[in-house]
Every structure is written in structure tokens, then in C-alpha cells.
Coordinates of C-alpha atoms in Angstrom, one line a residue:
M275 CA 238.2 36.2 167.5
I276 CA 238.0 33.2 169.7
R277 CA 239.3 33.5 173.2
N278 CA 239.9 31.4 176.4
K279 CA 238.5 27.9 175.2
E280 CA 239.4 24.5 176.4
F281 CA 238.1 21.5 174.4
Q282 CA 237.6 17.9 175.3
T283 CA 236.4 14.8 173.5
T284 CA 233.7 12.9 175.4
P285 CA 233.5 9.2 175.5
F286 CA 230.7 9.3 173.0
G287 CA 232.8 11.3 170.4
E288 CA 231.3 14.8 170.9
V289 CA 233.4 17.9 171.5
L290 CA 232.7 20.0 174.8
I291 CA 233.7 23.7 174.7
E292 CA 234.7 25.1 178.2
G293 CA 234.7 29.0 178.1
D294 CA 233.9 31.9 179.9
N295 CA 230.3 31.2 180.0
G296 CA 230.5 27.8 181.1
T297 CA 230.7 24.3 179.2
K298 CA 228.7 23.4 176.2
Q299 CA 228.6 20.8 173.6
L300 CA 229.8 21.9 170.1
A301 CA 226.6 21.8 168.0
P302 CA 225.6 22.7 164.1
E303 CA 223.9 25.8 165.2
D304 CA 227.4 27.2 166.5
R305 CA 227.8 28.8 163.1
I306 CA 229.8 32.1 164.1
F307 CA 232.2 30.0 166.1
M308 CA 232.9 27.4 163.4
G309 CA 233.2 30.2 160.8
L310 CA 235.8 31.8 163.0
F311 CA 237.6 28.7 163.9
L312 CA 237.7 27.3 160.2
S313 CA 239.3 30.8 159.1
V314 CA 242.1 30.3 161.6
V315 CA 242.7 26.6 160.7
R316 CA 242.6 27.6 156.8
E317 CA 245.3 30.2 157.6
L318 CA 247.6 28.4 159.9
W319 CA 247.1 24.7 159.1
P320 CA 245.5 24.8 155.5
W321 CA 247.1 21.2 154.5
S322 CA 245.0 19.7 157.2
L323 CA 241.6 20.5 155.5
P324 CA 241.4 19.1 152.0
P325 CA 241.3 15.4 153.6
L326 CA 238.2 16.5 155.8
Y327 CA 236.6 18.4 152.7
K328 CA 236.9 15.1 150.7
K329 CA 235.6 12.9 153.7
F330 CA 232.6 15.0 154.2
E331 CA 231.9 16.0 150.5
K332 CA 228.7 14.1 150.4
I333 CA 227.1 16.4 152.8
K334 CA 228.6 19.7 151.6
F335 CA 225.2 21.2 150.5
N336 CA 224.3 21.2 154.1
T337 CA 226.6 23.8 155.1
A338 CA 225.8 23.9 158.8
I339 CA 226.2 20.1 159.3
Y340 CA 229.3 20.1 156.9
E341 CA 231.3 22.8 158.7
Y342 CA 230.3 21.3 162.1
R343 CA 231.6 17.7 161.1
I344 CA 234.9 19.3 159.8
V345 CA 235.5 21.4 163.0
R346 CA 234.4 18.5 165.3
H347 CA 236.8 16.2 163.8
W348 CA 239.7 18.6 163.5
I349 CA 239.0 19.4 167.3
K350 CA 239.1 15.9 168.4
C351 CA 242.4 15.3 166.5
N352 CA 244.4 18.2 167.8
L353 CA 242.7 19.9 171.0
G354 CA 240.6 17.0 172.3
N355 CA 242.5 16.5 175.6
Y356 CA 241.1 18.2 178.7
D357 CA 244.2 19.7 180.7
H358 CA 245.6 22.7 182.3
I359 CA 246.7 24.7 179.2
L360 CA 243.9 26.6 177.4
D361 CA 243.5 25.3 173.9
I362 CA 242.6 28.9 172.8
D363 CA 244.3 31.3 174.9
Q364 CA 243.4 35.1 176.0
L365 CA 245.1 36.2 173.0
G366 CA 243.4 33.8 170.5
N367 CA 246.4 31.6 169.9
L368 CA 245.7 28.0 169.4
H369 CA 248.0 25.6 171.3
L370 CA 247.7 22.1 169.6
E371 CA 247.9 19.0 171.6
I372 CA 249.3 15.4 171.0
V373 CA 245.9 13.8 171.3
T374 CA 245.7 9.9 171.1
C375 CA 243.9 9.4 168.0
P376 CA 240.3 9.1 169.0
L377 CA 239.2 8.3 165.4
R378 CA 241.3 5.1 164.5
G379 CA 239.3 2.3 163.6
G380 CA 237.1 3.6 160.6
D381 CA 236.4 7.3 161.3
C382 CA 239.6 8.9 160.2
P383 CA 239.8 10.1 156.6
M384 CA 243.4 9.1 156.4
E385 CA 242.9 5.5 158.0
G386 CA 244.9 3.0 156.2
D387 CA 247.2 5.8 154.8
H388 CA 250.8 6.4 156.0
K389 CA 250.1 10.2 156.1
T390 CA 247.7 10.1 159.0
E391 CA 250.2 12.0 161.1
N392 CA 251.1 15.7 160.0
C393 CA 248.0 16.1 157.8
V394 CA 244.6 16.2 160.0
C395 CA 246.5 15.0 163.1
K396 CA 249.5 17.1 164.3
P397 CA 249.1 19.4 161.0
K398 CA 252.1 21.1 159.7
F399 CA 252.0 24.8 160.5
N400 CA 251.8 27.6 157.9
S401 CA 254.4 29.9 159.0
Q402 CA 254.3 31.9 155.9
L403 CA 258.2 31.8 155.8
S404 CA 260.0 30.9 152.6
N405 CA 261.8 27.4 152.5
R406 CA 265.2 29.1 152.7
E407 CA 263.9 31.1 155.8
L408 CA 262.6 28.2 157.3
E409 CA 265.9 26.3 156.8
V410 CA 268.2 29.3 158.3
M411 CA 265.7 29.7 161.3
N412 CA 265.9 25.8 161.9
L413 CA 269.6 26.0 161.9
Y414 CA 269.4 28.8 164.6
Y415 CA 266.9 26.9 166.5
N416 CA 269.3 24.0 166.6
G417 CA 272.0 26.1 168.1
L418 CA 274.1 27.3 165.2
D419 CA 275.3 30.6 164.9
T420 CA 275.3 33.0 161.9
E421 CA 278.9 31.8 160.8
K422 CA 278.2 28.1 160.9
I423 CA 275.0 28.7 159.2
S424 CA 276.6 30.9 156.3
D425 CA 279.3 28.0 155.9
R426 CA 276.6 25.2 155.9
L427 CA 274.3 26.7 153.4
L428 CA 277.3 28.4 151.3
I429 CA 275.7 31.7 151.6
S430 CA 277.1 34.9 153.1
Q431 CA 276.7 36.1 156.6
N432 CA 274.7 39.2 155.4
T433 CA 272.2 36.8 153.5
V434 CA 271.8 34.9 156.7
N435 CA 271.4 37.9 158.6
T436 CA 268.7 39.1 155.9
H437 CA 266.8 35.8 156.2
R438 CA 266.9 36.3 160.0
K439 CA 265.4 39.7 160.2
N440 CA 262.8 38.9 157.4
S441 CA 261.9 35.7 159.3
L442 CA 261.4 37.7 162.7
K443 CA 259.3 40.4 161.0
R444 CA 257.1 37.9 159.1
V445 CA 256.0 36.3 162.3
D446 CA 256.0 39.6 164.3
V447 CA 258.6 38.9 166.9
H448 CA 261.8 40.9 167.7
S449 CA 264.3 38.3 168.8
L450 CA 265.7 34.8 168.3
S451 CA 264.4 34.1 171.7
E452 CA 260.9 35.1 170.9
F453 CA 261.2 33.3 167.6
F454 CA 262.4 30.0 169.5
H455 CA 259.2 30.3 171.7
Y456 CA 257.0 30.8 168.6
A457 CA 258.4 27.9 167.0
R458 CA 258.0 25.7 170.1
T459 CA 254.4 26.9 170.7
K460 CA 253.7 26.2 166.9
N461 CA 255.6 23.1 166.5
L462 CA 257.3 24.8 163.6
F463 CA 260.3 22.5 163.5
E464 CA 258.6 19.2 164.8

């Protein structure tokens, strides 16, 4: 597990990693870090990787460089601001940032495509909730109570409560307030 890391992008486009052992530049030799990082991204933001796989497909046979370029690009788009909030906290949670795109002007795989946002940059979080659970929890998040959600979705209050309980269990929280914190942290409804 990766913990206690802050990333920043240099003016030259390199990624610096600040951690418990000081600051270092991300390099192709950081294979263990990149493997762990990619496994987290694959699980939580899987839709953000295919454009990067495509962009770097010509070098995919050089695994070290291929993974390095993908990880460096992803970090630059989502974690590249140096600030007071750890990008990877002590529990291993990633806290994505709204980064002014460092890649516009030719380096972005989505350049010229209207899907730049919410793909590689600001990727959609994979909450592992069903579409209906997301819909119910979004309504709770926006201030509706069980009765109003039931009326709006034309389902019983028991069904709404079941969706709520299942959603809390899936994301391993115990209350709506914990879920709301989770949703804000993961940009679930952004």
C-alpha cells in the first residue's frame, strides 16, 4: 500500500514525489510504486486508463517505460498540484485535485476531443454501486428523505432503505454522514 505521498509537476513536466523519505523524481525504475499505483487506479478509476493505453501503445513492449509514462501522465492530470493536503494519505486513500491541465497543446491523449474532462482528467470514480443505488444515494446527498426518494423514483420506502443499506455496506461506511464524506472525497456526484 502507498501512503503519505504528495505529488507535484515540475515546470519541465516531471513528477516529484514527496514522502516520508524525502523528495524524489518519479523514474521508470520505480516499478513497485508504479505497479501499486496502477492497481489502485484500475480499481477506482478504470475508465481513465484506456486513452492512456492507446496513447502509449507504441511502447507497450517496454513495460517499464510504458507504465512510467501512464502513471506520470495520470498523476500530472489528477494529483500534480503541490498543496497542504496529502495526495495519498496515511490510510492509502487518494485525494484527487482539480489540476490546471499541464498537457493541453499536444500531449493529452484526448486533445481535440470533447471528453477530455471526466476521462483522464477528473475521472469518474468506480464506486461499485449499482446505477439504482447511485441514484438513491445521490438523492439522499441532495437532501431528500426516504419518503421523497420513494415518491420520486416510484419505489417503496422499504426498497429505498434496502438500497441505502446496501450502498453503505458496499463502500464500508455506517451512516449517511459518513457516506456523504465518502462521496465528497471521491467526487462521486460531481
